[in-house]
XYZ file of C-alpha atoms in Angstrom:
416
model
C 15.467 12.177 -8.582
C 14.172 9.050 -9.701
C 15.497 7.779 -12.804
C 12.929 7.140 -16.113
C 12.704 3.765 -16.032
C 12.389 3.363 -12.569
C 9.603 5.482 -12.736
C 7.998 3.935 -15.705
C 8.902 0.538 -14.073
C 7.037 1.579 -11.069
C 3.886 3.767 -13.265
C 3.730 0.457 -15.573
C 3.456 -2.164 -12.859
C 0.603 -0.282 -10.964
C -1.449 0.513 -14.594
C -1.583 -3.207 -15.363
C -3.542 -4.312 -12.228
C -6.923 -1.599 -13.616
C -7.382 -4.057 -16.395
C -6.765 -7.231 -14.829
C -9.029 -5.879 -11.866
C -11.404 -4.712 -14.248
C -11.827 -7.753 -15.961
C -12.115 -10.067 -13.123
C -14.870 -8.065 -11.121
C -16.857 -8.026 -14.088
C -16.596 -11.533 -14.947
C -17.488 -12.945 -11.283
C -20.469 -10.201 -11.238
C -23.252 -13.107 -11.014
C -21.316 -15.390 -8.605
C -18.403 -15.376 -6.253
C -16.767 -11.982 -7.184
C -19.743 -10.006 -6.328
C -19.451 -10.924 -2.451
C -17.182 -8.805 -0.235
C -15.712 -11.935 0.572
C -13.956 -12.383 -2.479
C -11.188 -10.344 -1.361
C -10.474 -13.640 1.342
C -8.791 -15.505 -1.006
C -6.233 -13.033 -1.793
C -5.675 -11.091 1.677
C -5.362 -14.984 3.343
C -2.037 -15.896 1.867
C -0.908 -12.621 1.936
C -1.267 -12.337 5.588
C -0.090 -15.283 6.373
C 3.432 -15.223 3.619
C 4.047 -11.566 4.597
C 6.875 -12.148 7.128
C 8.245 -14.587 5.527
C 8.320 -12.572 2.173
C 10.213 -9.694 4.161
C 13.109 -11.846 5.639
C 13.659 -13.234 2.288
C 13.735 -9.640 0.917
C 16.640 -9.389 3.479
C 18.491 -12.354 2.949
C 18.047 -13.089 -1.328
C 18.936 -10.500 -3.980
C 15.685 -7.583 -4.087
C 16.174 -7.121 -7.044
C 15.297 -11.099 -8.614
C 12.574 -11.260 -5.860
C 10.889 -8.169 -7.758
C 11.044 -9.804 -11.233
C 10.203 -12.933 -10.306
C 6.985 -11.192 -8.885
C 6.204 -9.704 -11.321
C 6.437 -12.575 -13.952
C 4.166 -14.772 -11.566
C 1.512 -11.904 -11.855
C 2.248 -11.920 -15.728
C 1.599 -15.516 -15.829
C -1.456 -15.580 -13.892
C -3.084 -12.451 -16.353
C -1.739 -14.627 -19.081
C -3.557 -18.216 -17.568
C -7.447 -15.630 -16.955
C -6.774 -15.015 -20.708
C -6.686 -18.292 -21.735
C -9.777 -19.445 -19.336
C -11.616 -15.851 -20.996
C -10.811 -17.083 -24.551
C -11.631 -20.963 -23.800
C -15.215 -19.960 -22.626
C -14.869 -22.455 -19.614
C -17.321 -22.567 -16.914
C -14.722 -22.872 -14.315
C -13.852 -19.038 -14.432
C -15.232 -18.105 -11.015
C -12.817 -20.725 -9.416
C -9.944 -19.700 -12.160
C -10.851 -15.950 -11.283
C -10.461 -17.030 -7.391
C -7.223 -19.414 -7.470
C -5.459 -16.548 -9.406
C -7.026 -13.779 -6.713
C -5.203 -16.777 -4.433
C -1.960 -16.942 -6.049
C -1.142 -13.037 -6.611
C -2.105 -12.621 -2.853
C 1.510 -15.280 -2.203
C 3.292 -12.999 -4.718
C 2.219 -9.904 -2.865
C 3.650 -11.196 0.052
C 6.743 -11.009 -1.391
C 6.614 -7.861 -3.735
C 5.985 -5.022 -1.332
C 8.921 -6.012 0.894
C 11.538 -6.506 -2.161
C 10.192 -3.268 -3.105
C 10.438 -0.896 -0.441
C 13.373 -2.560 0.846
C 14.863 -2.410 -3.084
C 14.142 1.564 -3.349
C 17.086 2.730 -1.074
C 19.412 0.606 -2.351
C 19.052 2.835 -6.134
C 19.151 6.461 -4.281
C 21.621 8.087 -2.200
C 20.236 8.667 1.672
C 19.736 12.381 1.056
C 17.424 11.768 -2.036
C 15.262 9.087 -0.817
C 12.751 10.963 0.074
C 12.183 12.873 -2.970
C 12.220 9.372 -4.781
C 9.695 7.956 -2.278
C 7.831 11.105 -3.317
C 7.952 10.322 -7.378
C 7.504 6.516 -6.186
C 3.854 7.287 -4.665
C 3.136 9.644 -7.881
C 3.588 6.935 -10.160
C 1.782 4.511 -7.985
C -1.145 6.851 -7.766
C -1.101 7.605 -11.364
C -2.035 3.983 -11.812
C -4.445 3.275 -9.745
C -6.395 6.639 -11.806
C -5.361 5.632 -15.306
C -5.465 1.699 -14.448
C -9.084 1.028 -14.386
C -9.889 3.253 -16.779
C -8.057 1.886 -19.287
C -9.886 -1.783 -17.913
C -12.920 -0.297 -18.373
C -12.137 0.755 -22.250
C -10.651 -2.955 -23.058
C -13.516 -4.787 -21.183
C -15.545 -3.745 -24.450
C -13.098 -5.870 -26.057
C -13.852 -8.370 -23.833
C -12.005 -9.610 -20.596
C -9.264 -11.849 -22.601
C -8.121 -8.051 -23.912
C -7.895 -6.498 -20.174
C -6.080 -9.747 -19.587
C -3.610 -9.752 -22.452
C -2.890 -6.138 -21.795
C -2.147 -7.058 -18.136
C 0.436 -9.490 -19.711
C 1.962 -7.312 -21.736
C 2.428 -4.192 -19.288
C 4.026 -6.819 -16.500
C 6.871 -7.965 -19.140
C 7.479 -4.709 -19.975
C 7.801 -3.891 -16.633
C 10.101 -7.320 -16.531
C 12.359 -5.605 -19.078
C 12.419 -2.991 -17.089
C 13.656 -4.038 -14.157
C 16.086 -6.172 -15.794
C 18.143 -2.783 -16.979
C 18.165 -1.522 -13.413
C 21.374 -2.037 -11.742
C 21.864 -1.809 -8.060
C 24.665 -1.940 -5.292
C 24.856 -5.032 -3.415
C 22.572 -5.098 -0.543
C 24.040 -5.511 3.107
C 24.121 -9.089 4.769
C 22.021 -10.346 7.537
C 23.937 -11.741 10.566
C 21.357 -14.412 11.098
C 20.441 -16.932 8.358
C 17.664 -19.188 10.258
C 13.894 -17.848 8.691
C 12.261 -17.701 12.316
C 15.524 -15.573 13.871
C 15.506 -13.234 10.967
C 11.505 -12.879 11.647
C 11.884 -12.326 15.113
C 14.553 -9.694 14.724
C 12.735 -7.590 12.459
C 9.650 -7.892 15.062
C 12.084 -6.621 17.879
C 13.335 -3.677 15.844
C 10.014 -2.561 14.871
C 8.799 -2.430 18.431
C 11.790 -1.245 19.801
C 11.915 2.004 17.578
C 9.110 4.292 19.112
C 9.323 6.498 15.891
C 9.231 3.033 13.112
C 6.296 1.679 15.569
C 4.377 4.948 15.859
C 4.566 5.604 12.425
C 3.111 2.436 11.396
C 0.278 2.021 14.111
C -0.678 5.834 13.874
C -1.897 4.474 9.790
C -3.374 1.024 10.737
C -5.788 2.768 13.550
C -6.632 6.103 11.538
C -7.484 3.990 8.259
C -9.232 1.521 10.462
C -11.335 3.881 11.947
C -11.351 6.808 9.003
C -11.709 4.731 6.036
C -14.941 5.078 4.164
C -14.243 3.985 0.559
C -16.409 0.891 1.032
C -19.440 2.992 1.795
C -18.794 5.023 -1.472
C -21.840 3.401 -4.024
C -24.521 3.448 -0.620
C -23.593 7.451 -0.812
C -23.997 7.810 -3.995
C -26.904 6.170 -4.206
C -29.205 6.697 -0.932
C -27.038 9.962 0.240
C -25.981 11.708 -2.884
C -28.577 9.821 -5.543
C -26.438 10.135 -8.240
C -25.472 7.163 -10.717
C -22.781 5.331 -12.246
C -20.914 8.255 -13.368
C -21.003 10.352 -10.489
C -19.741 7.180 -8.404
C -16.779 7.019 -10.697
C -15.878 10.392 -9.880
C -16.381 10.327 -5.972
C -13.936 7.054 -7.026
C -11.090 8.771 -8.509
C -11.320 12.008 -6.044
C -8.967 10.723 -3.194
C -6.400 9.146 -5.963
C -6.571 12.530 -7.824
C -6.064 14.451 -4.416
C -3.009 12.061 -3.639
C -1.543 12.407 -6.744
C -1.685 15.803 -7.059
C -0.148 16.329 -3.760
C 2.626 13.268 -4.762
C 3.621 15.951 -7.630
C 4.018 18.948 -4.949
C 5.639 17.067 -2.103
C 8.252 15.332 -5.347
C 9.047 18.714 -6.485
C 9.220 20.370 -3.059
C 10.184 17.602 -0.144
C 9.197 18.000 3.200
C 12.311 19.094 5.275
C 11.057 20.137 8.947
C 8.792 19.140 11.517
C 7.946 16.123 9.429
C 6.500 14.738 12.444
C 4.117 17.520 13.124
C 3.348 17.068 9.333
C 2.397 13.570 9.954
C 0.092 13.815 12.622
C -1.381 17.364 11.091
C -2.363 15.039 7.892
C -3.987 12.202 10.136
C -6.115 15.073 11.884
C -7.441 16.570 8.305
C -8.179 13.459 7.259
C -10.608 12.651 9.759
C -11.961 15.669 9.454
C -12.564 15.299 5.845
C -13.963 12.673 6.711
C -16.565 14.085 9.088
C -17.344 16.483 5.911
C -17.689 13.720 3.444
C -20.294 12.110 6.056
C -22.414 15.125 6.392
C -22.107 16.315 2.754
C -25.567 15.742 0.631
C -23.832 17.950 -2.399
C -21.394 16.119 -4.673
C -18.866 18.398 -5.078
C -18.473 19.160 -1.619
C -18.110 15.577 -1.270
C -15.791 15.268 -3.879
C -13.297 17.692 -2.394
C -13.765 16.160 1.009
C -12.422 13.110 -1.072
C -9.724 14.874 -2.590
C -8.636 16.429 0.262
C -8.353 13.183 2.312
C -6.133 11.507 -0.416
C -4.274 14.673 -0.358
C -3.478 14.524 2.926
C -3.294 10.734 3.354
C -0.464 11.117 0.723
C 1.792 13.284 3.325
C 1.511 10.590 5.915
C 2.198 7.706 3.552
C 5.303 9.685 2.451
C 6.328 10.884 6.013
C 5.762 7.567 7.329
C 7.732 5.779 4.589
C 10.427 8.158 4.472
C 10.775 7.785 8.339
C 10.689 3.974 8.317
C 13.063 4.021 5.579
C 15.883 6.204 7.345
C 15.598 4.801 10.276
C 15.898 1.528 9.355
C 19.032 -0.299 8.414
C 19.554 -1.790 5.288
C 20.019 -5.159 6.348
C 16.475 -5.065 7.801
C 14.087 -3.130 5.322
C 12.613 -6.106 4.080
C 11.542 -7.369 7.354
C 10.732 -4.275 8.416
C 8.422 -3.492 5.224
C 6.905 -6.387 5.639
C 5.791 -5.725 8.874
C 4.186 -1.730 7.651
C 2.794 -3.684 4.788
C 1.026 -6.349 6.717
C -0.398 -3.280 9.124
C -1.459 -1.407 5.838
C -3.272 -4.534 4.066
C -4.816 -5.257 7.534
C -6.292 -1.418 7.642
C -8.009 -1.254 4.489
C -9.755 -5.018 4.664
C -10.939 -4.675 8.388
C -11.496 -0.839 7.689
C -14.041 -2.112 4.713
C -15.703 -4.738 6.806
C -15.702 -2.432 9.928
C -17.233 0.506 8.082
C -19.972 -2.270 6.857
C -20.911 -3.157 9.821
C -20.955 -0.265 11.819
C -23.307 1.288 8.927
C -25.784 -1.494 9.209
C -26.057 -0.857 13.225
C -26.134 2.994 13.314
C -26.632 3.566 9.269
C -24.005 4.784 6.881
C -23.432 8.800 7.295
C -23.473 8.384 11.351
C -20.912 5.747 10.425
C -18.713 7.742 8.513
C -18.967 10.818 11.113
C -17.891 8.770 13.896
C -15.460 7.190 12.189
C -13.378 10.408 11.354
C -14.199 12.042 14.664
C -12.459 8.412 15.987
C -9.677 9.350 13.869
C -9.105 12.661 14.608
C -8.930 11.578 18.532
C -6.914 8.484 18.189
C -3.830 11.151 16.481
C -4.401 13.402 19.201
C -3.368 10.249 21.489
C -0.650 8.907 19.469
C 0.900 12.244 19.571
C 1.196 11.767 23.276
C 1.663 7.986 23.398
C 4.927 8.458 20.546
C 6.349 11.564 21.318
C 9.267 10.702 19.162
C 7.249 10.238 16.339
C 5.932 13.993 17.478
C 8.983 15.319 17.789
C 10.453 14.150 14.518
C 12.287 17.091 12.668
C 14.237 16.462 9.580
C 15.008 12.998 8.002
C 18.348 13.775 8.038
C 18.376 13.515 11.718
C 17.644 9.697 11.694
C 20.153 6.885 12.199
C 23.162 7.202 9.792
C 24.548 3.962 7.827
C 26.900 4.249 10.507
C 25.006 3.879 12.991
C 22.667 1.089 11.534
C 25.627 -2.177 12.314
C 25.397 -1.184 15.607
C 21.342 -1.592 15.692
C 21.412 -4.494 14.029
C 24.208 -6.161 15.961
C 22.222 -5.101 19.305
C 19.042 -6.761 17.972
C 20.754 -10.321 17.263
C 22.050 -10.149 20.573
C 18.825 -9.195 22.200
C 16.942 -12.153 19.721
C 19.426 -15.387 20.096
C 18.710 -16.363 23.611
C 15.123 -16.977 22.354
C 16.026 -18.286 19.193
C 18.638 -20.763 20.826
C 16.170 -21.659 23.888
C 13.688 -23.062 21.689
């Protein structure tokens, strides 16, 4: 099991974004903030950084990459509370260069992260921690905003000062944890270590289903974006209603986070993966045609439920089967597909709703996703066939993988 303070660690870095989220939405309602675009300025960098953030997760200590993270972020809530209290009229571009900057730190945070998780658990554990590690995530993102919402009455320096002080808690946090050393990469040049971790990730049917089975059924399944249209022109309900269609699929997740960490998934995780991709589309097809809120609210609940088993399948798989000395790059790579999913998946579900309206949107999209699993269980039958996690590569094993890929990767690297 996780330890406390990992968990905290984990629970207390994902609380602090509510406020800070909170607070910077609300202050950029009348300009900049309220266009879809304003989410540019942080997905750019991170897009562009991400590879570069997960070969540095491989080749410098995880464990200073994560605080150093997370002190940039506690900087940047700590620079928005000083703009808040200074009444300057600059705050839209403050609110967007910090929306800039914590997209460059995110490029590096994931990777450190998921890389730095199975360096603190032994192999047959992991996923049981991955498990508590969604559960506190998800607990966040519920009791994050609305604890942002409660301090913006305070005004947004308060969301911002309580940002600050949750991320160097979570600094002092981290700073207890103490971890083996992680293993060395046999290749110190950036671009070779990039390249490797591109090879391995295409090379292993089961890391590259995995990851491409989430980008395509998010891309086509996701619906979040259309949530406040539904609530108002579908559902007509108001405010409060749309905070509860809101918090449905993090509730649903986190509720099965609590079941899956108490009871772990130990056979046909595969099947378990592509089971959850199907139900999710098809909660999806019932969240389109619902006009009743609480049938809509369980269609919700139910697709966070079951989005949760394929986020913990697919990160338990990626996990085991990759070595050590590659996690980072590897993790960089899922997290670039993930961040890519839900900001095309937004814009996608947008536009597709303006051609054909929202609720045939939302239908097709989950009856997309329910086919495109169907196919990926035939183009990845590895991924299919996937029993136990114990079955994946061994630490043994993982020298070997790596020393193939350098082999495979140093022509190219040397030709150029």
């Amino acid at each position: 099991m996780l330890p406390s303070r990992r968990r905290l660690g984990r629970a207390d870095r994902n609380v602090n974004t509510g406020p800070r989220r909170i607070a910077s939405a609300r202050q950029g309602r009348h300009g900049l903030a309220a266009c879809p675009h304003f989410a540019f300025p942080r997905f750019l960098p991170l897009l562009v950084l991400s590879l570069v953030g997960g070969q540095a997760a491989d080749r410098y200590n995880r464990k200073y990459i994560l605080i150093a993270c997370v002190a940039g972020k506690a900087l940047i809530a700590a620079a928005l509370a000083a703009a808040s209290l200074s009444h300057t009229s600059l705050i839209i571009p403050t609110v967007l260069t910090a929306a800039a900057l914590s997209g460059a730190i995110n490029a590096f945070l994931p990777p450190a992260a998921s890389a730095f998780l199975p360096m603190l658990l032994p192999r047959e554990e992991l996923p049981q921690g991955i498990a508590w590690n969604s559960l506190a995530f998800q607990s966040g993102t519920i009791v994050g905003p609305a604890i942002g919402g409660l301090l913006y009455a305070f005004g947004p320096a308060a969301a911002y000062g309580a940002t600050f002080a949750l991320l160097a808690a979570c600094v002092v946090l981290m700073l207890r944890i103490r971890a083996p050393a992680q293993a060395p990469v046999a290749d110190a040049r950036t671009i070779g270590l990039i390249i490797e971790g591109l090879k391995y990730v295409w090379s292993n049917k089961i890391v590259l289903g995995a990851i491409s089975l989430d980008l395509i059924v998010v891309l086509l399944g996701g619906a979040v974006a259309l949530l406040p249209v539904f609530a108002r022109d579908i559902l007509q309900v108001g405010p409060g209603e749309l905070g509860v269609l809101r918090a449905a699929m993090g509730v649903g997740a986190a509720v099965v986070a609590l079941w899956i960490a108490a009871a772990p998934l130990r056979r046909n995780v595969g099947r378990w993966m592509f089971g959850s991709t199907i139900v999710f589309g098809l909660a999806t097809i019932v969240f389109g045609i619902s006009t009743n809120l609480w049938i809509t609210v369980i269609a919700l609940a139910v697709a966070g439920g079951v989005d949760m088993i394929s986020v913990y399948v697919r990160q338990s798989l990626i996990q085991l089967a990759t070595p050590d000395a590659m996690r980072g790059r590897v993790s960089a790579v899922s997290f670039v597909f993930i961040s890519a999913s839900n900001e095309l998946g937004d814009f996608e579900s947008g536009v597709v709703a303006r051609v054909i309206g929202p609720v045939s949107a939302v239908i097709v999209g989950g009856a997309l996703a329910v086919g495109a699993s169907t196919l990926w269980m035939r183009f990845f039958p590895q991924l299919r066939r996937a029993d136990g996690f114990e079955a994946l590569p061994s630490p043994a094993q993982e020298a070997k993988i790596i020393e193939r890929a350098v082999v495979e990767t140093r022509p190219a690297i040397d030709a150029k």
